PDB file of C-alpha atoms in Angstrom:
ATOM      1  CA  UNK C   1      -6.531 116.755  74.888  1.00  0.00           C
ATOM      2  CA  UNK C   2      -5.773 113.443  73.650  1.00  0.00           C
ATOM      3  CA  UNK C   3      -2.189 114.070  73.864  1.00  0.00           C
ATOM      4  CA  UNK C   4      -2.369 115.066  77.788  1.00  0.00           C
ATOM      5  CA  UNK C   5      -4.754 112.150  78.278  1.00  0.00           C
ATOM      6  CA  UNK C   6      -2.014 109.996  76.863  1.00  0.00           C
ATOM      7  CA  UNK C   7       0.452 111.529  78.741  1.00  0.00           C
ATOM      8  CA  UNK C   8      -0.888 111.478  81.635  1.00  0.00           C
ATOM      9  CA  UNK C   9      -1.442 107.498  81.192  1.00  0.00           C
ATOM     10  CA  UNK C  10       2.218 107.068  80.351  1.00  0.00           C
ATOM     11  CA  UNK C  11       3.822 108.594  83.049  1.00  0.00           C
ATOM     12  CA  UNK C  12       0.865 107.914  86.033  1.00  0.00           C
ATOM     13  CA  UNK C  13       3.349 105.674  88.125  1.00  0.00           C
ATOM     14  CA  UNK C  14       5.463 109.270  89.244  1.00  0.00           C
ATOM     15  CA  UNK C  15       1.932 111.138  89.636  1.00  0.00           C
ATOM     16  CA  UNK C  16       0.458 108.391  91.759  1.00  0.00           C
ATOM     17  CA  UNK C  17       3.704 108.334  94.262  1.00  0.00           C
ATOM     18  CA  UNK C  18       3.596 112.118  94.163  1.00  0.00           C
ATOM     19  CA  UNK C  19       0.258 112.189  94.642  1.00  0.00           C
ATOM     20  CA  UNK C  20       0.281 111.951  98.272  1.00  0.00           C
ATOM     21  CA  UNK C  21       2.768 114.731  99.170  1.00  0.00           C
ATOM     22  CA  UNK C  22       1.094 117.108  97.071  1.00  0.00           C
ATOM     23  CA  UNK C  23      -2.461 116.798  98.748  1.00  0.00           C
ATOM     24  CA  UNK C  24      -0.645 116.955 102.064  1.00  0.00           C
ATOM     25  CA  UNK C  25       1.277 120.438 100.893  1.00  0.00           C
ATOM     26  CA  UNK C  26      -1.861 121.732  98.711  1.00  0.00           C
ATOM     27  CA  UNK C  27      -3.560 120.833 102.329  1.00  0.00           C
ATOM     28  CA  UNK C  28      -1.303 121.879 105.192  1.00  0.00           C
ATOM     29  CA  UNK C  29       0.159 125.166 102.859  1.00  0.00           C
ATOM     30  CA  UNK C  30      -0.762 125.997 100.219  1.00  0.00           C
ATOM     31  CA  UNK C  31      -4.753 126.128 101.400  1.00  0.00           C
ATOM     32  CA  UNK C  32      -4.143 127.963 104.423  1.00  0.00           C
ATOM     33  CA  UNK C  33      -1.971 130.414 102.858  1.00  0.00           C
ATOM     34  CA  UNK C  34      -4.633 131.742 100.222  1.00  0.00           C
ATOM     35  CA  UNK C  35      -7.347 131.250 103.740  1.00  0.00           C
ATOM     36  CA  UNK C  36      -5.234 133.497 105.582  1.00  0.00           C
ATOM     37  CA  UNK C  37      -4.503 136.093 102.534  1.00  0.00           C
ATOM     38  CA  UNK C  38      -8.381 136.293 102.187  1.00  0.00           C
ATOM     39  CA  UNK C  39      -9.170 136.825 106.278  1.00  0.00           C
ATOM     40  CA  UNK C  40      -6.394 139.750 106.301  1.00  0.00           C
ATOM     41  CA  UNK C  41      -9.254 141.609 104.700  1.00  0.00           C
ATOM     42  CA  UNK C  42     -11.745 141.082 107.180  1.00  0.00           C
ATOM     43  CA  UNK C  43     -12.567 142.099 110.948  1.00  0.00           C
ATOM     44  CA  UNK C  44     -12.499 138.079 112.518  1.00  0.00           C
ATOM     45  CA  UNK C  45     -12.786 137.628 115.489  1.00  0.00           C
ATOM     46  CA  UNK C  46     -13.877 135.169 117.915  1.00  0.00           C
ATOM     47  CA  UNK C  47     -17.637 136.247 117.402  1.00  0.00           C
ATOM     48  CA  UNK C  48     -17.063 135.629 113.744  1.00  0.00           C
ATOM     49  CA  UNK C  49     -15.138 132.347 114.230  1.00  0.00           C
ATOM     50  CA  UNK C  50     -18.672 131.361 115.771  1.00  0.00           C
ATOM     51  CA  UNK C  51     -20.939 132.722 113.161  1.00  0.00           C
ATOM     52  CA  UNK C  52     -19.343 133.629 110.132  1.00  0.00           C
ATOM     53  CA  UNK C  53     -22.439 136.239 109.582  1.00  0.00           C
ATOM     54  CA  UNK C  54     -20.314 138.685 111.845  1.00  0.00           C
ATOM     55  CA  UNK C  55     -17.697 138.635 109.469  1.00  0.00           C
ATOM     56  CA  UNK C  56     -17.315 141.912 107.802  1.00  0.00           C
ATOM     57  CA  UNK C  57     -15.096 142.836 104.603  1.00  0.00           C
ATOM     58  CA  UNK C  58     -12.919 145.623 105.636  1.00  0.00           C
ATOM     59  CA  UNK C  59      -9.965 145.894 102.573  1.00  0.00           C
ATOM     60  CA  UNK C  60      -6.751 146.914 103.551  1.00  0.00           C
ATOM     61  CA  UNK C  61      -7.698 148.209 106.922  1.00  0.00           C
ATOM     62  CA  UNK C  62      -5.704 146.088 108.567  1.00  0.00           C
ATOM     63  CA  UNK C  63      -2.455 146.572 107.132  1.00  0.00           C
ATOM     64  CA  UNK C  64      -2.875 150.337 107.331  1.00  0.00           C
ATOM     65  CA  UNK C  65      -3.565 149.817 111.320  1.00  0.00           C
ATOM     66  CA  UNK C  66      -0.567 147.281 111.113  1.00  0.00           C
ATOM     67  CA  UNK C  67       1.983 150.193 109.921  1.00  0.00           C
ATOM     68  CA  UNK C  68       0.801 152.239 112.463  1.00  0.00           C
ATOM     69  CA  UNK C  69       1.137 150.227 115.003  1.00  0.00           C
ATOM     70  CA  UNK C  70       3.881 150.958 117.257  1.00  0.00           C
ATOM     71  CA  UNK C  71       4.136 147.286 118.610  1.00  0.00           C
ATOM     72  CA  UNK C  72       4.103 145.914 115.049  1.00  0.00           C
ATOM     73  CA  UNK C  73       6.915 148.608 114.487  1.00  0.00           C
ATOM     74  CA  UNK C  74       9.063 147.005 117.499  1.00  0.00           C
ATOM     75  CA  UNK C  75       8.831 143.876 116.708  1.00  0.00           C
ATOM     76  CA  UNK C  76       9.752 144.168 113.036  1.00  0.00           C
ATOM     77  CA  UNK C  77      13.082 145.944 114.503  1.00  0.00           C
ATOM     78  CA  UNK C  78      13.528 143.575 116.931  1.00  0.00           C
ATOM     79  CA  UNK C  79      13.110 140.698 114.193  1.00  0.00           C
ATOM     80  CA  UNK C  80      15.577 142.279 112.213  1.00  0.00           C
ATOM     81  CA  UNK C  81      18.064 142.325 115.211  1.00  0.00           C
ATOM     82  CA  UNK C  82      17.470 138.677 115.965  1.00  0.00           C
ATOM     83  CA  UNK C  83      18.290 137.913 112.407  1.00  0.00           C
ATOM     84  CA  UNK C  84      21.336 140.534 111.831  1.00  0.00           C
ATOM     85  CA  UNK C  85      23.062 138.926 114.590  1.00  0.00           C
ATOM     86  CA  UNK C  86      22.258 135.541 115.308  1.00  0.00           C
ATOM     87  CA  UNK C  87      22.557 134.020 111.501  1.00  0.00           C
ATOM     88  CA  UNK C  88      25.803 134.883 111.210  1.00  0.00           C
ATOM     89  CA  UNK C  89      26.511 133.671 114.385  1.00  0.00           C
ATOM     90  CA  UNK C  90      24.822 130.199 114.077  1.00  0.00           C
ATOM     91  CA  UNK C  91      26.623 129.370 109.995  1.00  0.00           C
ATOM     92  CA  UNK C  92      30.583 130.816 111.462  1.00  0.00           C
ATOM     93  CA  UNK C  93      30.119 128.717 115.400  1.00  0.00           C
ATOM     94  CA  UNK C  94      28.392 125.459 113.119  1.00  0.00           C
ATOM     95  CA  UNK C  95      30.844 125.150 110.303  1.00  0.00           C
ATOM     96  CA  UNK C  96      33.532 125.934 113.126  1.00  0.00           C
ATOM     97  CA  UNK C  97      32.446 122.719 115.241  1.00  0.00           C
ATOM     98  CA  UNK C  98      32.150 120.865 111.794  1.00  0.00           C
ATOM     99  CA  UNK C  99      35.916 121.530 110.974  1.00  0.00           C
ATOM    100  CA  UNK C 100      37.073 120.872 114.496  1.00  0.00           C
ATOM    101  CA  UNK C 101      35.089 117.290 114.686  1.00  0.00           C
ATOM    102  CA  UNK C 102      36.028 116.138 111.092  1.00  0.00           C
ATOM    103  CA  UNK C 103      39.751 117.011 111.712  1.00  0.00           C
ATOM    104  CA  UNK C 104      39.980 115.202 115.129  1.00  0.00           C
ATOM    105  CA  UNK C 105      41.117 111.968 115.276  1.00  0.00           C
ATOM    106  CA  UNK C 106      40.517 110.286 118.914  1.00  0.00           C
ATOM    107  CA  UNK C 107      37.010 109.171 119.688  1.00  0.00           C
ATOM    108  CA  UNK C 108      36.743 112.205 122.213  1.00  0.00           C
ATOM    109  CA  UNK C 109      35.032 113.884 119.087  1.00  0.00           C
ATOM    110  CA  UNK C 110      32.354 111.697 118.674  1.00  0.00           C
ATOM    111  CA  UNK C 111      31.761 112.541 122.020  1.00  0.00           C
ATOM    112  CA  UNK C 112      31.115 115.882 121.104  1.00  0.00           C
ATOM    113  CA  UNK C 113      29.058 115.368 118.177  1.00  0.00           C
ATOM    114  CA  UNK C 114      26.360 113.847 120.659  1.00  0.00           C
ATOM    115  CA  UNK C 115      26.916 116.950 122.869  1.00  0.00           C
ATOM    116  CA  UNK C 116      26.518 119.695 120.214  1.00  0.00           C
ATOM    117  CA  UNK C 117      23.817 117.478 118.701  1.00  0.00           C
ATOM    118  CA  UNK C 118      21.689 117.681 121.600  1.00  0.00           C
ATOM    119  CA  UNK C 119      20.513 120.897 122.312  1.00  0.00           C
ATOM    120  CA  UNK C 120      18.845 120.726 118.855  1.00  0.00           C
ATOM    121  CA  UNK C 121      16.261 117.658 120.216  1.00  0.00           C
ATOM    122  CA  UNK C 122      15.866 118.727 123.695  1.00  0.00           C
ATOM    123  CA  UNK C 123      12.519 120.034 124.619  1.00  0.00           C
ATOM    124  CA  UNK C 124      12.065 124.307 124.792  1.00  0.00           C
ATOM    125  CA  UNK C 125      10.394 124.068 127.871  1.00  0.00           C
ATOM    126  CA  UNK C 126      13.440 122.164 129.895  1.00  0.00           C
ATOM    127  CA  UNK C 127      15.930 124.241 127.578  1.00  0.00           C
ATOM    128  CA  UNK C 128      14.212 127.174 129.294  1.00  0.00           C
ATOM    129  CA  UNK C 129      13.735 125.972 132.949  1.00  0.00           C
ATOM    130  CA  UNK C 130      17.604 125.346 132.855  1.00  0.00           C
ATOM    131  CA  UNK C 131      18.752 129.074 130.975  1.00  0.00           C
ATOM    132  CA  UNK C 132      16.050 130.384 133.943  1.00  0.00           C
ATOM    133  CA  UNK C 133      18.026 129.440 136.068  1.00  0.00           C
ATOM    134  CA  UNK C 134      21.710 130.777 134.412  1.00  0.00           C
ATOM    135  CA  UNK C 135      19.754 134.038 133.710  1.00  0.00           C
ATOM    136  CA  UNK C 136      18.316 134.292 137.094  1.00  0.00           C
ATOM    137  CA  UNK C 137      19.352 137.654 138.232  1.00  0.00           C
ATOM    138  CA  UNK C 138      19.701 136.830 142.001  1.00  0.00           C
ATOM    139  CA  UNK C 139      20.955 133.304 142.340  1.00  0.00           C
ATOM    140  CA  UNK C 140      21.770 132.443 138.619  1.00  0.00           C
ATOM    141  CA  UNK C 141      24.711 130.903 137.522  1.00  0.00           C
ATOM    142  CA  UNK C 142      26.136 133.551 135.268  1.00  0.00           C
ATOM    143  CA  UNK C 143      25.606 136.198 137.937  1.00  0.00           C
ATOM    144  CA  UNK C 144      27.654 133.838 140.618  1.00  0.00           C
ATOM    145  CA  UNK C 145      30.095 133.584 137.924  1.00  0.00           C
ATOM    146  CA  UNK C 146      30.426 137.781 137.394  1.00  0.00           C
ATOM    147  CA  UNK C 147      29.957 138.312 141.244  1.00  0.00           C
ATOM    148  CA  UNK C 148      32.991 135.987 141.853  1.00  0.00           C
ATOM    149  CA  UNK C 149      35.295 137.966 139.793  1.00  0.00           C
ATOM    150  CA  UNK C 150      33.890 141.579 141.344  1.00  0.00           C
ATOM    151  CA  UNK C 151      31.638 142.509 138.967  1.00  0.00           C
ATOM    152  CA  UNK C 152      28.161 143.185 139.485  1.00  0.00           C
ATOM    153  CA  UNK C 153      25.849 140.946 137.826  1.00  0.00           C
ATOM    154  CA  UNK C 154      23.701 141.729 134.686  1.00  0.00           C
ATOM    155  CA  UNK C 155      20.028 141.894 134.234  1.00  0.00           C
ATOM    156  CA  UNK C 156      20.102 139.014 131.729  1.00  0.00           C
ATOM    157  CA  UNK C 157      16.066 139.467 130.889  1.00  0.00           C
ATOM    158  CA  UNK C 158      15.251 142.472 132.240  1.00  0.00           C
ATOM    159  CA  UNK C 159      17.382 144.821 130.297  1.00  0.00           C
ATOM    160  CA  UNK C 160      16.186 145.746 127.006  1.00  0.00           C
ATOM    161  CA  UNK C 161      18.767 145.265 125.010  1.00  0.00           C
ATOM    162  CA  UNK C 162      21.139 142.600 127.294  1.00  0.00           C
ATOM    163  CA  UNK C 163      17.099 140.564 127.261  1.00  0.00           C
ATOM    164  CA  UNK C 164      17.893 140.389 123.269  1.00  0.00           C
ATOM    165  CA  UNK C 165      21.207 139.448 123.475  1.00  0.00           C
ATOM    166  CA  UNK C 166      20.247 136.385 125.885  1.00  0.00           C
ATOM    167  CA  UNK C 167      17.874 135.159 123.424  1.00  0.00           C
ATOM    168  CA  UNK C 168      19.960 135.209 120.657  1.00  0.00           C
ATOM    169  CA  UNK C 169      22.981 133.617 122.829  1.00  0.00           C
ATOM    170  CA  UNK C 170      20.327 130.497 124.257  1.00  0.00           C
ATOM    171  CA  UNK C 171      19.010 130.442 120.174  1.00  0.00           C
ATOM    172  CA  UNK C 172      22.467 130.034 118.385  1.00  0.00           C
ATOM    173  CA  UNK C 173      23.463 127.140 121.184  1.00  0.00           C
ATOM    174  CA  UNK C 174      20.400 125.328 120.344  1.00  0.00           C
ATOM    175  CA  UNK C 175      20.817 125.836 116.557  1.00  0.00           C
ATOM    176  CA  UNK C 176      24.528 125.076 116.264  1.00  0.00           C
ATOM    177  CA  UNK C 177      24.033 121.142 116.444  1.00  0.00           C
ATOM    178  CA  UNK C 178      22.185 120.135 113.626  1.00  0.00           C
ATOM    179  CA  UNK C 179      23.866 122.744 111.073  1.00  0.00           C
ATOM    180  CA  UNK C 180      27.071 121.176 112.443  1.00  0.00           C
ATOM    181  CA  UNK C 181      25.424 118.212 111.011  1.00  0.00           C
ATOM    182  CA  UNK C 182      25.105 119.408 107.680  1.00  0.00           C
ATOM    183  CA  UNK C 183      27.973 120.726 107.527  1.00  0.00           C
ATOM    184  CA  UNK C 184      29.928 117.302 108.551  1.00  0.00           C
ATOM    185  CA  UNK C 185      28.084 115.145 106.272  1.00  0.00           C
ATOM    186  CA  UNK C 186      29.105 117.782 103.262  1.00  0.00           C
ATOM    187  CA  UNK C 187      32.994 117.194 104.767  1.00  0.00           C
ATOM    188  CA  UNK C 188      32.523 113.460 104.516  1.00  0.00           C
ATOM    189  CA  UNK C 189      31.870 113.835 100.965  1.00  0.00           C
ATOM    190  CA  UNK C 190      34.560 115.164  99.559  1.00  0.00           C
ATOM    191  CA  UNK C 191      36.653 113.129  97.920  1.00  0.00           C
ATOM    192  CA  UNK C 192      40.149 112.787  99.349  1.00  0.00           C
ATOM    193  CA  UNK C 193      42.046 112.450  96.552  1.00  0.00           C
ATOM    194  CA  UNK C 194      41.587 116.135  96.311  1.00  0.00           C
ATOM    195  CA  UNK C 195      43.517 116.772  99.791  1.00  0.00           C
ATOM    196  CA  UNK C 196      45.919 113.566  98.457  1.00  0.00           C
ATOM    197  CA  UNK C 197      46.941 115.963  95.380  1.00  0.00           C
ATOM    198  CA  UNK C 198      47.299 119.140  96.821  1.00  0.00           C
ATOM    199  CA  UNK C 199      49.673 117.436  99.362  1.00  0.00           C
ATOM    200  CA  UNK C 200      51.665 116.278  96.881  1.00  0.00           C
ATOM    201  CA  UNK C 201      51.752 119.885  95.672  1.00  0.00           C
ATOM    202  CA  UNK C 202      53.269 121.124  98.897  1.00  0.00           C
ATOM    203  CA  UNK C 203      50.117 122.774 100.268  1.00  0.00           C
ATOM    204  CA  UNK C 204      49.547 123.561 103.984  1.00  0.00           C
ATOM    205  CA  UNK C 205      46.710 122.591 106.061  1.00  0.00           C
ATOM    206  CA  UNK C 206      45.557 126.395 105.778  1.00  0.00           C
ATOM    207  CA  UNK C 207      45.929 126.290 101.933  1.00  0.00           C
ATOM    208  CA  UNK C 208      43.652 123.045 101.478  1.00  0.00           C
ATOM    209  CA  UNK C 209      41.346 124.568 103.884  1.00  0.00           C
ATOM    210  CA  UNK C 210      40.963 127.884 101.915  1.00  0.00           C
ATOM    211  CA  UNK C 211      40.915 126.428  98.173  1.00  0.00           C
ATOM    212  CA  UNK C 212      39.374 122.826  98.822  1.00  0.00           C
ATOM    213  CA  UNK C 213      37.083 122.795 101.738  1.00  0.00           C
ATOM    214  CA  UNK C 214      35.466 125.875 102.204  1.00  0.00           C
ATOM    215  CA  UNK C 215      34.655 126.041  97.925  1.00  0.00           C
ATOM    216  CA  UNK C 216      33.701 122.452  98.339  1.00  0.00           C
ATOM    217  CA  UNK C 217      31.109 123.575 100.961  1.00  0.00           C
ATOM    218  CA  UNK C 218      29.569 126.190  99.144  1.00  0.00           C
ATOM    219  CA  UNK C 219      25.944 124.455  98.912  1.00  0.00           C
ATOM    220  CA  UNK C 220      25.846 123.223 102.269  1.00  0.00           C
ATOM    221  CA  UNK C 221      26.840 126.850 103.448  1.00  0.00           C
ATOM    222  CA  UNK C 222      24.005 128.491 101.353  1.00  0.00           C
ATOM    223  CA  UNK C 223      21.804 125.781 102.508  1.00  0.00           C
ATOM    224  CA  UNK C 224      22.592 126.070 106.036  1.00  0.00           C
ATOM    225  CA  UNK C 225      22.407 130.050 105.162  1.00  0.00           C
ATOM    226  CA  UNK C 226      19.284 129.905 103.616  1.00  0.00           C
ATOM    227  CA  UNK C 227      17.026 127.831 106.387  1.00  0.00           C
ATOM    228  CA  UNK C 228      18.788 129.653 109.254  1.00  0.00           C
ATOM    229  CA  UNK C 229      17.659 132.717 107.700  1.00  0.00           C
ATOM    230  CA  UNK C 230      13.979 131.412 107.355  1.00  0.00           C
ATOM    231  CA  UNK C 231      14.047 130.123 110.842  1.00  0.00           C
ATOM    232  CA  UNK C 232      15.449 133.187 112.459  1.00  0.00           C
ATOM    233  CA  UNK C 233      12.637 135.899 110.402  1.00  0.00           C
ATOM    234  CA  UNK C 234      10.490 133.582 112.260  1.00  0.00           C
ATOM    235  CA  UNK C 235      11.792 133.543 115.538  1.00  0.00           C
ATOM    236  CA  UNK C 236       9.094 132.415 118.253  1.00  0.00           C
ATOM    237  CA  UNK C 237       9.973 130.095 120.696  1.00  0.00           C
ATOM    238  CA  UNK C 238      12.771 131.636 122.780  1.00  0.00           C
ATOM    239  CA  UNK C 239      11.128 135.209 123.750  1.00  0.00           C
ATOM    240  CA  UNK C 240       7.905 133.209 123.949  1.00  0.00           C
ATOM    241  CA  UNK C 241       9.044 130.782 126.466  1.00  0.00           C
ATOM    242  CA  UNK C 242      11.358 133.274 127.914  1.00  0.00           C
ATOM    243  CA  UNK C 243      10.085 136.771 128.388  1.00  0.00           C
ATOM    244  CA  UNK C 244       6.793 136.879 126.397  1.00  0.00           C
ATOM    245  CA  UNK C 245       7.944 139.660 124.436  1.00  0.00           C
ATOM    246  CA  UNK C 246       9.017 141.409 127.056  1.00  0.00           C
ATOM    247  CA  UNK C 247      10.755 143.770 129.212  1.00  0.00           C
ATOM    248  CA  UNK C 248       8.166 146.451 127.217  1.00  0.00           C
ATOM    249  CA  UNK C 249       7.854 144.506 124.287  1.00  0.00           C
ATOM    250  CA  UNK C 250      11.701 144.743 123.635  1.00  0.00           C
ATOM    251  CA  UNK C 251      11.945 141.146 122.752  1.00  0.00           C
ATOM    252  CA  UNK C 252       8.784 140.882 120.820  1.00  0.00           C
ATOM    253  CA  UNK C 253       9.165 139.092 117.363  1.00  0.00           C
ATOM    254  CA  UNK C 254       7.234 139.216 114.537  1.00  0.00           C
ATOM    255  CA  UNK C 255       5.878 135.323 114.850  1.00  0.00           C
ATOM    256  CA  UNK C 256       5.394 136.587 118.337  1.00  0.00           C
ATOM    257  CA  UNK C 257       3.106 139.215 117.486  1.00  0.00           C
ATOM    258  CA  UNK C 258       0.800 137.435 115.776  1.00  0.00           C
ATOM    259  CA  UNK C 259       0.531 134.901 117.902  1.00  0.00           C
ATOM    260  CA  UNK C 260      -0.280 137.063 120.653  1.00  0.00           C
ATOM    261  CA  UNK C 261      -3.407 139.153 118.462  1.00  0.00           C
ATOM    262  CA  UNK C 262      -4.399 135.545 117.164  1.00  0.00           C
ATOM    263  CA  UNK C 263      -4.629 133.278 119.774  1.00  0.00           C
ATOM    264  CA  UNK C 264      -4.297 135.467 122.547  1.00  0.00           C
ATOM    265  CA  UNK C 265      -6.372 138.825 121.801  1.00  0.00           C
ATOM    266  CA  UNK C 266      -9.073 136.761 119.198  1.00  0.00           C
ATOM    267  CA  UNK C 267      -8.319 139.380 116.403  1.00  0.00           C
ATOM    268  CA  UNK C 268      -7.498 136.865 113.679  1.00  0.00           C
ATOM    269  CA  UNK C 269      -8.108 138.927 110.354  1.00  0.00           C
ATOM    270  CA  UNK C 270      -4.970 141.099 112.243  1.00  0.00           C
ATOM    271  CA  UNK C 271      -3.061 138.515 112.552  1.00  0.00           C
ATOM    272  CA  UNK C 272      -3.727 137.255 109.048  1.00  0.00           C
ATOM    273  CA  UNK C 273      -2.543 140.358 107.645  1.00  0.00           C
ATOM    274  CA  UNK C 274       0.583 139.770 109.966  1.00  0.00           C
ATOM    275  CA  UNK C 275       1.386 136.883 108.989  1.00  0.00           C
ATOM    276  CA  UNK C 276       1.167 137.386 105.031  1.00  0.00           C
ATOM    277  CA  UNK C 277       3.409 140.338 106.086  1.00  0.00           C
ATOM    278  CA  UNK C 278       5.821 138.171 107.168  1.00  0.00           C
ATOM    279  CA  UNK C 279       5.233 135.365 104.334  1.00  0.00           C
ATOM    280  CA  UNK C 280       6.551 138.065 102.044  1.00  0.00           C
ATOM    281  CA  UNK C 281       9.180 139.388 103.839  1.00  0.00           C
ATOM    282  CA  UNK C 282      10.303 135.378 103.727  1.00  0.00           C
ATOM    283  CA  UNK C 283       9.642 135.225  99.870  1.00  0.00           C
ATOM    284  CA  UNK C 284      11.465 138.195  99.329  1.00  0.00           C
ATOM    285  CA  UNK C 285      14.725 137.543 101.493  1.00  0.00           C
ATOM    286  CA  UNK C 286      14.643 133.566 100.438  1.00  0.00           C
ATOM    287  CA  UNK C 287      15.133 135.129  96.428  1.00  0.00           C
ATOM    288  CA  UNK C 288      17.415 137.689  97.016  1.00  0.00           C
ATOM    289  CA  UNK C 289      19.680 134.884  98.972  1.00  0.00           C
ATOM    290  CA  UNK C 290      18.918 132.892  95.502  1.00  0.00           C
ATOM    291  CA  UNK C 291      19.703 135.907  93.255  1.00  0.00           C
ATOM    292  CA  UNK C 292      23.056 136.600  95.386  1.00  0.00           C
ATOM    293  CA  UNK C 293      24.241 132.943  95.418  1.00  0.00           C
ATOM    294  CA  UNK C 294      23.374 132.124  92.429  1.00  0.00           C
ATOM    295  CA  UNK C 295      26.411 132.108  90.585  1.00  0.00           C
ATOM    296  CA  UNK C 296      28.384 130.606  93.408  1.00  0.00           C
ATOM    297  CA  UNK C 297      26.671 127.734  94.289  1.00  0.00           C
ATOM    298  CA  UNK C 298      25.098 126.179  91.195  1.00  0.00           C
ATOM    299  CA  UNK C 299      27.775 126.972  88.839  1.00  0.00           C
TER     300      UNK C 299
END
């Protein structure tokens, strides 16, 4: 005890400066995660938010009604297509733009590193307004566009499937920009005597590319990987702002669906147990991305 005492004396200056973040995560996540674990085994409700005596204990009830539900069902699927094919989308299109910006030369491309850049800091709700109006079935954009050429023009949010494909499209443009980010401040920091040498070698553009670049990359690529993952399981804002989970619930996300029984429907121990649903899903994917990379990138 002594010992730890002592310890704890010698080394307080890094506890005190850590101090703060740590009551702000034990706060903000760590706290509401074990909150929300123990309300997934309850009935809450709004009646219960008011008096906590009409709180009952109901075990696992919950998550047996969850994997029954149908909607629940939907939206796991649909999660799982938002993820399949919008990551891969959203790593390829940002370390694309990276390349493109780092290897041009005239100031042009610093024009375009504002313009990819600012999809990522504009507000949902304008971002919307403006795809409502490219989507618009009758007088959008796109549709003018198709109609122009002789085709007919698409049900961008009314078609079940084409409604998920829209999302994804307006999610990957708004995610592109700060990846590219990432991905350019990794480029800056490899050294160039690297490129210097393998000139001198005779290697091509291609060649430097494909054995100096891309391995150099490899931890921005699993970091970019690894938080466009996260961000895509929980994919909320688009089909919120967009379609509310609709045509029939074919857009409907997980985050979505526990949004809607929380703050919508009042049925907050279901939600709970959705939402520590999806927590592990999260902790489970974020590992096996570890376990899979882990060779690779820290090496």
């Amino acid at each position: 005890m002594k010992n730890l005492v002592r310890n704890l004396n010698k080394y307080k200056y890094p506890y005190i400066f850590l101090a703060p973040a740590i009551i702000v995560l034990l706060i903000f996540s760590i706290v509401p995660i074990f909150l929300s674990v123990g309300i997934s085994f309850t009935d809450m409700n709004i009646k219960g938010l008011a008096n906590f005596n009409n709180i009952d204990f109901i075990g696992i009830s919950n998550y047996i009604e969850l994997f029954q539900d149908k909607d629940f069902t939907q939206a796991i699927l649909n999660t799982v297509f938002y993820v399949v094919v919008g990551v891969p989308f959203v790593v390829l299109l940002s370390l694309t733009a990276a390349l493109l910006i780092n290897y041009g030369t005239s100031k042009i491309f610093s024009f375009f590193r504002v313009v990819y850049y600012a999809p990522a800091v504009t507000n949902i709700v304008a971002v919307a307004v403006v795809w409502g109006f490219l989507y618009n079935t009758n007088y959008g954009l796109l549709n003018t566009i198709l109609n122009g050429v002789g085709i007919d023009g698409l049900r961008w949010l009314q078609d079940p499937l084409l409604a998920k494909v829209s999302l994804v499209i307006l999610a990957v443009w708004r995610a592109i920009g700060l990846n590219m980010l990432i991905f350019l401040a990794a480029l800056k920091g490899i050294p160039k005597s690297y490129y210097e040498a393998a000139k001198i070698d005779g290697a091509k553009k291609f060649q430097c590319l494909r054995y100096i670049t891309l391995p150099q990359l490899r931890f921005s690529t699993f970091f970019v990987t690894i938080t466009t993952l996260i961000g895509w399981i929980q994919f909320f804002e688009e089909p919120m702002i967009m379609t509310e989970g609709g045509p029939l619930g074919q857009t409907n996300s997980m985050a979505l669906f526990i949004y809607q029984n929380g703050f919508k429907q009042s049925q907050f121990g279901y939600a709970a147990a959705g939402s520590f649903i999806l927590f592990l899903i999260i902790i489970i994917v974020t590992l096996i991305q570890f376990r899979m990379n882990k060779e690779n990138v820290w090496e």
